[in-house]
GROMACS .gro file of C-alpha atoms in nm:
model
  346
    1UNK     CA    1   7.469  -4.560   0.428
    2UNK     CA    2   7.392  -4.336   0.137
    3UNK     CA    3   7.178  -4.053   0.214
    4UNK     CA    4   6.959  -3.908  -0.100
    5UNK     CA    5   6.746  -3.575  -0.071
    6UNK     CA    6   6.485  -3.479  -0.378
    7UNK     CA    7   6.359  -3.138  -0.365
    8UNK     CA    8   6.361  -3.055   0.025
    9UNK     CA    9   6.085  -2.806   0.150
   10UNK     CA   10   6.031  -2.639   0.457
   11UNK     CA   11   5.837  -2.280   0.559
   12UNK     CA   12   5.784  -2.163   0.867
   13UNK     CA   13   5.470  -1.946   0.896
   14UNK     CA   14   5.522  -1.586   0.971
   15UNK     CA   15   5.392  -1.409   1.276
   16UNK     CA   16   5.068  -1.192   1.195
   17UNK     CA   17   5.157  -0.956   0.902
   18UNK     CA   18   5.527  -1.075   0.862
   19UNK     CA   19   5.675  -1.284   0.556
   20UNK     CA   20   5.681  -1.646   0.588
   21UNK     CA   21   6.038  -1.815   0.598
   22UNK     CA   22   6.151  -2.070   0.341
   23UNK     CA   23   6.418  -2.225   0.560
   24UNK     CA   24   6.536  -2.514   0.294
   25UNK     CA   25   6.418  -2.427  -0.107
   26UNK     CA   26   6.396  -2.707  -0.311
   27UNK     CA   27   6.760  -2.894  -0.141
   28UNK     CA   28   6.862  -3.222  -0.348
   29UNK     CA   29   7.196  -3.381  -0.241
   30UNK     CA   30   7.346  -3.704  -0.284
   31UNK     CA   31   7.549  -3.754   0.029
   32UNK     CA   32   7.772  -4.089  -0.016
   33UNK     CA   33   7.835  -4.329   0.247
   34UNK     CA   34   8.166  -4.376   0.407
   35UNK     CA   35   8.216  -4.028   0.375
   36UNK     CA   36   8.234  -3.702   0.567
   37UNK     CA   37   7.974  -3.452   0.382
   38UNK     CA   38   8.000  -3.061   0.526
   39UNK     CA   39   7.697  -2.852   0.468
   40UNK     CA   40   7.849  -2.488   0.509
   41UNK     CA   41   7.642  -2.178   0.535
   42UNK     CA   42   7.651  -1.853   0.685
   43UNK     CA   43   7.369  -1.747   1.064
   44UNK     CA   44   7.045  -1.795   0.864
   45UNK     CA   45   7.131  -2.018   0.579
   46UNK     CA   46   6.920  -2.288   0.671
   47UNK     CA   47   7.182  -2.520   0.787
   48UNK     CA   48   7.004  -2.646   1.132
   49UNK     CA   49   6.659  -2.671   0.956
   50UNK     CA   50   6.793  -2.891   0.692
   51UNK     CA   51   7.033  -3.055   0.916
   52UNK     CA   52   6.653  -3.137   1.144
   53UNK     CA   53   6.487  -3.283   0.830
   54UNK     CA   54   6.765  -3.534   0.726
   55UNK     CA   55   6.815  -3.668   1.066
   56UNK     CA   56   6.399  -3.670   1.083
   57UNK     CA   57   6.359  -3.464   1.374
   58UNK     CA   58   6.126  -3.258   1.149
   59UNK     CA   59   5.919  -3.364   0.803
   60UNK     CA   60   5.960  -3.134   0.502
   61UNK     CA   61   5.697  -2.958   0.359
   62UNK     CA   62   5.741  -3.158   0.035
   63UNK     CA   63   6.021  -3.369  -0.084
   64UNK     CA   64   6.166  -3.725  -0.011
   65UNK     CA   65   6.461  -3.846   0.232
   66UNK     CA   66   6.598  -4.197   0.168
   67UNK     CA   67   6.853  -4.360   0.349
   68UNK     CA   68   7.017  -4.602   0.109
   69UNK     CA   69   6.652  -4.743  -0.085
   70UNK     CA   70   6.455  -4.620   0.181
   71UNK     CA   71   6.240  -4.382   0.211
   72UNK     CA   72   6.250  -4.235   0.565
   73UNK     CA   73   6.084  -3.885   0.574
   74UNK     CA   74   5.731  -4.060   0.578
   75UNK     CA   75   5.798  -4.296   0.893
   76UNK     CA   76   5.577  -4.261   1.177
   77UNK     CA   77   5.542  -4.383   1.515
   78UNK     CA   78   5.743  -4.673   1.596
   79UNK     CA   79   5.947  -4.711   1.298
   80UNK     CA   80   6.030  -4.352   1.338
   81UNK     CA   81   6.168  -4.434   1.661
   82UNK     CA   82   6.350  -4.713   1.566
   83UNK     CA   83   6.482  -4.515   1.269
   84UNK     CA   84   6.613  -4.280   1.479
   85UNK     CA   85   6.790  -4.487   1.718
   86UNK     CA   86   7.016  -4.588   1.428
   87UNK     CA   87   7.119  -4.192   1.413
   88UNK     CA   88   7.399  -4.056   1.634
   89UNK     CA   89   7.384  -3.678   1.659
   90UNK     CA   90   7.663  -3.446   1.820
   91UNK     CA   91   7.533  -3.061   1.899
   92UNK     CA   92   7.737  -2.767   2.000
   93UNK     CA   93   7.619  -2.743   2.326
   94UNK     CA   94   7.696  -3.101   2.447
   95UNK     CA   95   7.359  -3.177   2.585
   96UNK     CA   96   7.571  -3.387   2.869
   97UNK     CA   97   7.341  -3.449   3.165
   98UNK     CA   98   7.519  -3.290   3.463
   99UNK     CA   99   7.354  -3.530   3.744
  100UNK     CA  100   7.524  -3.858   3.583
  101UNK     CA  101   7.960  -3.947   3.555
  102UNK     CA  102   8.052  -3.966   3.222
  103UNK     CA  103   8.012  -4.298   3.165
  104UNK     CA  104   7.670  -4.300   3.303
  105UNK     CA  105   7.613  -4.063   3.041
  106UNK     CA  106   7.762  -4.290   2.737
  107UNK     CA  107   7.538  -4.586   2.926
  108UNK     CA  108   7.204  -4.339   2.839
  109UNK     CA  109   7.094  -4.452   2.523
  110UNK     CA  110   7.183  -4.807   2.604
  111UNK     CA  111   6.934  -4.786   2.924
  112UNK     CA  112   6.621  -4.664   2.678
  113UNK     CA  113   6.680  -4.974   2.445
  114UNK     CA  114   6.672  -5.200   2.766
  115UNK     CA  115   7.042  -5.307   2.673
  116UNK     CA  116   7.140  -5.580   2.932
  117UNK     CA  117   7.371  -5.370   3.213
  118UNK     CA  118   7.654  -5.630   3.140
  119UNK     CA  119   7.671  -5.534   2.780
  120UNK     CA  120   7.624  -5.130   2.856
  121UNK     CA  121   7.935  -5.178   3.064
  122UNK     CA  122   8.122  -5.347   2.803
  123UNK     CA  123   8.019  -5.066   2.574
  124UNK     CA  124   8.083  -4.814   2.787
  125UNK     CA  125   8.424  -4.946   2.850
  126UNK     CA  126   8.487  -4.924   2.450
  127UNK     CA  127   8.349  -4.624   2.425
  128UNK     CA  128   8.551  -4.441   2.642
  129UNK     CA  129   8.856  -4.591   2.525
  130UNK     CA  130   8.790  -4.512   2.170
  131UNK     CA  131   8.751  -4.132   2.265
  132UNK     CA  132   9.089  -4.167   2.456
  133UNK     CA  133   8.907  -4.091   2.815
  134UNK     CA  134   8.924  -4.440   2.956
  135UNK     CA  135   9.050  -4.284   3.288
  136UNK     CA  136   8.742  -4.042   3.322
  137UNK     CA  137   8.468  -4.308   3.339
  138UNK     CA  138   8.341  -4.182   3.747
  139UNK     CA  139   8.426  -3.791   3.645
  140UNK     CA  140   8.157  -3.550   3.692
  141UNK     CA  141   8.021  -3.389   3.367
  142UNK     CA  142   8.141  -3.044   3.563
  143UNK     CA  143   8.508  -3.162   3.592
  144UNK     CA  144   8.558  -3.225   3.237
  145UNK     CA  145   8.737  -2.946   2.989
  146UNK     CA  146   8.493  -2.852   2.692
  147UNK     CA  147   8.696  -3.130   2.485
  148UNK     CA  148   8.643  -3.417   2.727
  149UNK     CA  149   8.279  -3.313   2.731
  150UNK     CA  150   8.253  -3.336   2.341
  151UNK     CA  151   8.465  -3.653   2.367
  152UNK     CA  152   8.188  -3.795   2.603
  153UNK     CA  153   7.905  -3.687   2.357
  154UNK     CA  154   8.116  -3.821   2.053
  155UNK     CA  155   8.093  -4.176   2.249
  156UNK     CA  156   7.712  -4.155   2.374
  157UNK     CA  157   7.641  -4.054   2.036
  158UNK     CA  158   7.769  -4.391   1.900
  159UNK     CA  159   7.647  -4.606   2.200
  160UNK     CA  160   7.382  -4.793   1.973
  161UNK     CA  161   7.626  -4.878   1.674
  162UNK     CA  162   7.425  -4.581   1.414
  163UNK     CA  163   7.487  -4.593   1.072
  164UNK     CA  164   7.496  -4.212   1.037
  165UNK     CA  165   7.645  -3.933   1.259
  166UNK     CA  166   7.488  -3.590   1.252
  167UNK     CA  167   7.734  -3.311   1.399
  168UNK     CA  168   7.574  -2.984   1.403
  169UNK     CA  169   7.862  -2.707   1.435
  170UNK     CA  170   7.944  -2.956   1.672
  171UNK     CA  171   8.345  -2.767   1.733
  172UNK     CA  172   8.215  -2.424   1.751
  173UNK     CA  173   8.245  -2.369   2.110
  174UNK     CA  174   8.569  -2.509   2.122
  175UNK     CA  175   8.920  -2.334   2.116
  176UNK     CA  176   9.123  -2.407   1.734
  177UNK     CA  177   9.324  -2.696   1.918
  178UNK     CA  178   9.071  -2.834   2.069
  179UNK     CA  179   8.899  -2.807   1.760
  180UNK     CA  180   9.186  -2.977   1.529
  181UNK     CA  181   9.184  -3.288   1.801
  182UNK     CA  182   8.813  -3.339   1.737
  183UNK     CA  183   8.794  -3.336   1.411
  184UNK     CA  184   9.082  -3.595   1.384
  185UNK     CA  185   8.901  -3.809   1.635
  186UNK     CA  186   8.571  -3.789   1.395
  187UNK     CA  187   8.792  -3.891   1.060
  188UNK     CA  188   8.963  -4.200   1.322
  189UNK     CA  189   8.570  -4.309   1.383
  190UNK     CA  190   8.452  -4.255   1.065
  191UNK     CA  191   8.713  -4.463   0.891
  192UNK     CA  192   8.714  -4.735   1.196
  193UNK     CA  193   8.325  -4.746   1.167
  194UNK     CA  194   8.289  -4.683   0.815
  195UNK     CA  195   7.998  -4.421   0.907
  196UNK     CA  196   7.837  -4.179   0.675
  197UNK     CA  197   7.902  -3.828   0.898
  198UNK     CA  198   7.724  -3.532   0.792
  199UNK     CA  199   7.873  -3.180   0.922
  200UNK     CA  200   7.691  -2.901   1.001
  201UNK     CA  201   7.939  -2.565   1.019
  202UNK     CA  202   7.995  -2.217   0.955
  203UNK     CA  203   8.367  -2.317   0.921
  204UNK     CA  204   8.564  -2.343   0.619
  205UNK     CA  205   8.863  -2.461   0.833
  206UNK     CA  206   8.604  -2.735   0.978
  207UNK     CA  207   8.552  -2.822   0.588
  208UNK     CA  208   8.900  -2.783   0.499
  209UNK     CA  209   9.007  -3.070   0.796
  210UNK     CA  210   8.745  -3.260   0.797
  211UNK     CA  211   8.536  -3.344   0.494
  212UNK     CA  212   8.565  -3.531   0.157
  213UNK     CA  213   8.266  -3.380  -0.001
  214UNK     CA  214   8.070  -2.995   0.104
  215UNK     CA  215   7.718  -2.872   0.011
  216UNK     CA  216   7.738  -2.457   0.054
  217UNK     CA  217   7.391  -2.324   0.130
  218UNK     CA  218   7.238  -1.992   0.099
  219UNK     CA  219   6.865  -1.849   0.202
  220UNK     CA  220   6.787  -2.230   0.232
  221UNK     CA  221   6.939  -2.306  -0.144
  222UNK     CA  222   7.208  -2.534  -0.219
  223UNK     CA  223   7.400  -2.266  -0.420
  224UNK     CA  224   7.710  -2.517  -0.484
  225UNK     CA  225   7.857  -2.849  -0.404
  226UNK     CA  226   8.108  -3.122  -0.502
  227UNK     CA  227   8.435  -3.257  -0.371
  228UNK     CA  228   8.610  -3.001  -0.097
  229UNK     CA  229   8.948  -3.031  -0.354
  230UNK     CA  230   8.649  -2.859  -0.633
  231UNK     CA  231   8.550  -2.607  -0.415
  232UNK     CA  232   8.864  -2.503  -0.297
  233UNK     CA  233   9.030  -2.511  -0.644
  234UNK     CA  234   8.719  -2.368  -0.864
  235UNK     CA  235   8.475  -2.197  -0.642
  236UNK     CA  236   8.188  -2.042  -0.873
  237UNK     CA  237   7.985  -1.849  -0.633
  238UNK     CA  238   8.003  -1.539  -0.455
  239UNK     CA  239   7.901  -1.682  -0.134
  240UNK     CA  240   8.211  -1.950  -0.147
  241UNK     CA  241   8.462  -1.702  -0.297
  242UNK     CA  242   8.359  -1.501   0.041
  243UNK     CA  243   8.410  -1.811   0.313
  244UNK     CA  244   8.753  -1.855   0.131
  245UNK     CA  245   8.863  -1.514   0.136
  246UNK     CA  246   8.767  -1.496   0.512
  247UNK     CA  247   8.958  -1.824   0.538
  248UNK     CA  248   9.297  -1.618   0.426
  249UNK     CA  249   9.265  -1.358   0.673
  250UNK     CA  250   9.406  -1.585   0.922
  251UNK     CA  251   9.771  -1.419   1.098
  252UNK     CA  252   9.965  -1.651   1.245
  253UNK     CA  253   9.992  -1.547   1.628
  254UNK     CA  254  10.262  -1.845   1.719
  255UNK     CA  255  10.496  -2.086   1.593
  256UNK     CA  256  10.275  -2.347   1.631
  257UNK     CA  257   9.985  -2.209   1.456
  258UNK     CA  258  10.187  -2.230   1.167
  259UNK     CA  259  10.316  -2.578   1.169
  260UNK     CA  260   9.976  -2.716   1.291
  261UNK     CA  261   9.815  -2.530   0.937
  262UNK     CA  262   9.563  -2.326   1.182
  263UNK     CA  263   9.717  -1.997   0.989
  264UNK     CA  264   9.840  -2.189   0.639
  265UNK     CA  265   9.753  -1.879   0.429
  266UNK     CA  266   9.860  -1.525   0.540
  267UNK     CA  267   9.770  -1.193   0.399
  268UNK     CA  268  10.015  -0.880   0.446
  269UNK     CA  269   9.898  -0.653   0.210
  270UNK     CA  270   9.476  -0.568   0.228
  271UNK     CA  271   9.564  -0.348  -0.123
  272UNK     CA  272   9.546  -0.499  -0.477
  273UNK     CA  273   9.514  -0.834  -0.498
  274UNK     CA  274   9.366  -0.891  -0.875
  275UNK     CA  275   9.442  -1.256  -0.977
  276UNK     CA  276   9.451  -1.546  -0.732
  277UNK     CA  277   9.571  -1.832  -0.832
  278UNK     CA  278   9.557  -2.190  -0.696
  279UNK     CA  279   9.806  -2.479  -0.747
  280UNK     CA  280   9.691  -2.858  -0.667
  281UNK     CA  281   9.911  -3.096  -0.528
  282UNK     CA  282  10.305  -3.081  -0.670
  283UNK     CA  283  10.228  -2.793  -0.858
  284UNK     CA  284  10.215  -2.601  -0.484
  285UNK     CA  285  10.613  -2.654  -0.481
  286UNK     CA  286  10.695  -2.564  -0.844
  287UNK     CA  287  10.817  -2.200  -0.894
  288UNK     CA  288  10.563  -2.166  -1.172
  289UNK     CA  289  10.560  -1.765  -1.140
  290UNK     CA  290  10.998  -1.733  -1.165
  291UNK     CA  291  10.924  -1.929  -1.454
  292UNK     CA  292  10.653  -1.712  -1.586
  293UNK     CA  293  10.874  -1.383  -1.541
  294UNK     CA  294  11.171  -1.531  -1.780
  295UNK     CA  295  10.933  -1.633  -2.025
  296UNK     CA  296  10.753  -1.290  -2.065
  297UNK     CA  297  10.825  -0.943  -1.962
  298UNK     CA  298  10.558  -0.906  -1.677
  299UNK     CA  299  10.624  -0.809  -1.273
  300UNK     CA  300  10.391  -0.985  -0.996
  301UNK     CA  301  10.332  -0.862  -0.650
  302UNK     CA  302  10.259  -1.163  -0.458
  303UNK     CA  303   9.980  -1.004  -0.154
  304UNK     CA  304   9.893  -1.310   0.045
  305UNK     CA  305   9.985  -1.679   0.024
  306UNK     CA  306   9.984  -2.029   0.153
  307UNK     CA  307   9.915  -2.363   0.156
  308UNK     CA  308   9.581  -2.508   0.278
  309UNK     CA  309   9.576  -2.903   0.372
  310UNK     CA  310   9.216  -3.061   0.275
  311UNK     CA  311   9.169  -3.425   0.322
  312UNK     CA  312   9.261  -3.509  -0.025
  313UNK     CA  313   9.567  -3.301  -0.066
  314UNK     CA  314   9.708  -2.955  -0.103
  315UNK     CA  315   9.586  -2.609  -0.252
  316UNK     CA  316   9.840  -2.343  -0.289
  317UNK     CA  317   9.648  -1.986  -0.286
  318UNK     CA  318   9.836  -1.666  -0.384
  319UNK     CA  319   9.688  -1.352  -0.450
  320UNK     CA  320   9.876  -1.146  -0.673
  321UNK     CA  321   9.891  -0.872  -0.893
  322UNK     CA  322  10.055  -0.913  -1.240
  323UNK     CA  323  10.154  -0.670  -1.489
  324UNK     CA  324  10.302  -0.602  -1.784
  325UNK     CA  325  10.138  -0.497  -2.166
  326UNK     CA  326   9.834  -0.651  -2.246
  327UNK     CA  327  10.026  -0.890  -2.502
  328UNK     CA  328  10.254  -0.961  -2.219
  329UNK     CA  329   9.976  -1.025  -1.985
  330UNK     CA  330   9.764  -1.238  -2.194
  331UNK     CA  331  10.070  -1.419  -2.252
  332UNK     CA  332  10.231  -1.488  -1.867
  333UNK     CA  333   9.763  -1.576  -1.792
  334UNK     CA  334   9.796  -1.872  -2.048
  335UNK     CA  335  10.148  -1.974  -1.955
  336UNK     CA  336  10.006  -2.032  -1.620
  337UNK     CA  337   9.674  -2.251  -1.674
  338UNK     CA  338   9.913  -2.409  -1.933
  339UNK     CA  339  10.087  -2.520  -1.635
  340UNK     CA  340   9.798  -2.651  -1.427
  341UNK     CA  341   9.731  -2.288  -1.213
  342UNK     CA  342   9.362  -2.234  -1.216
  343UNK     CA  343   9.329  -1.840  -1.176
  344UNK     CA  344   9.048  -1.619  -1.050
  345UNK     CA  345   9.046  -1.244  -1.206
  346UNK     CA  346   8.840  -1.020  -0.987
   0.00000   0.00000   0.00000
């Protein structure tokens, strides 16, 4: 299910005296089906407004929502209902109901559309196979790890067969493993359902696992978007050069940190840093800057560097200092976008 969005408004009124708030400015996306789309903004970006008007828990201001060729944001009553039971949605905070087992909780949507208790069962049954907890079907919502309980949300949230799946920063309360086996298990759904799943995060590493395309919002504007292997490799804004950066900060505390790609990029050295320079695919094992050094008479000091696995491949980052004579310099720059290396100059 395609999702389209054409000039998305919302304000929120100020309290007496104060400014209002324009939560989402003017948002139009084209969010494909089959896909996982991240929308990734910093505390106040907008994210959980917009995130409310595509899955129509709130109307915009102005604007249009259309899943596939319909239009959506102007449903009322009972089609809005019945809209909305084709929507799964996955929050950060579970939203588990702690009086029911965790299949009883998986069974809840079922019970509002009057489902037949033979086929909840059956569905249940799936369910909780699918999210690899078939054996915690009577388990109180208290004895489950904060995994099993998103596990058990991932499966209610898909009870009723939806078309799209919401996840609003659905893995930040989790641990980074925990966190890796989640986002694995949305990609396995996602590809076994063919759903259209749109991410809500903070997260670059969320983005970097999970998603094919990413939206990056700022004071409610979509300030860039486009595949995750584009914004990686050719990141134009400030805002997106800064969630990167922060993404390379990462210091690898064990062994398996590093082999899982939790801490894929290191930094050792805060000082310098001028160029960095990103290599797609191959290029990420060619020693493109040895070869640079024969060629001209330049030194580099390489200050961070790693590989980052995104769902459509790898991006090499280094940051590095070169220098030599300008000649020199100019020289070893176009060697290296000759060779494919796409280069940021601070």
């Amino acid at each position: 299910m395609q999702i389209t969005l054409n000039n998305l408004v919302k304000t929120y009124s100020g309290a007496t005296g104060a400014t209002d708030v324009h939560a989402v400015s003017n948002v139009s996306l084209s969010i494909p089906s089959n896909s996982v789309y991240g929308i990734i903004g910093k505390s106040g970006a907008g994210k959980s407004t917009l995130v409310r008007l595509i899955s129509l828990l709130e109307k915009p201001d102005s604007g249009e929502v259309f899943y596939g060729d319909k239009r959506v944001d102007t449903l009322d009553g009972k089609d809005l209902i019945a809209q909305r039971r084709r929507i799964g949605m996955i929050f950060q905070s579970f939203n588990l109901f702690a009086s029911r087992t965790a299949a009883k909780n998986i069974a809840y949507p079922l019970e509002i559309c009057k489902t037949p208790r033979a086929e909840i069962n059956k569905r249940v049954a799936e369910l909780l196979d699918l999210v690899g907890l078939a054996d915690k079907a009577d388990a109180a919502v208290s004895q489950l790890s904060g995994g099993q309980k998103q596990r058990i949300a991932i499966a209610r949230s898909l009870a009723v067969n939806p078309q799209i799946l919401f996840c609003d920063e659905a893995t930040s309360a989790l641990d980074p493993q925990t966190t890796r086996s989640i986002l694995s298990l949305i990609r396995d759904i996602q590809k076994k359902m063919q759903l259209t799943v749109v991410m809500i995060t903070h997260q670059m590493e969320v983005v970097r696992d999970a998603c094919d395309y990413v939206a990056v919002l700022d004071s409610g504007a979509v300030v860039e978007q486009g595949t995750v292997s584009e914004i990686f490799t050719h990141p134009k804004t400030a805002v997106t050069k800064d969630f990167l950066a922060n993404l390379t900060q990462n210091i690898p505390d064990t062994a398996s940190d590093v082999s899982s790609g939790e801490a894929s990029i290191v930094r050792w050295s805060q000082e310098g840093g001028k160029y960095t320079l990103r290599f797609v695919n191959q290029m990420t094992g060619e020693p493109v800057l040895s070869r640079m050094a024969h060629l001209y008479p330049v030194e580099f000091n390489i200050r961070a560097g790693g590989i980052q696995h995104i769902a459509s491949g790898d991006v090499g980052t280094l940051i590095t200092d070169i220098t030599g004579s300008p000649e020199a310099l100019s020289g070893a720059l176009q060697y290296l976008k000759s060779q494919g290396v796409i280069i940021e100059e601070k």
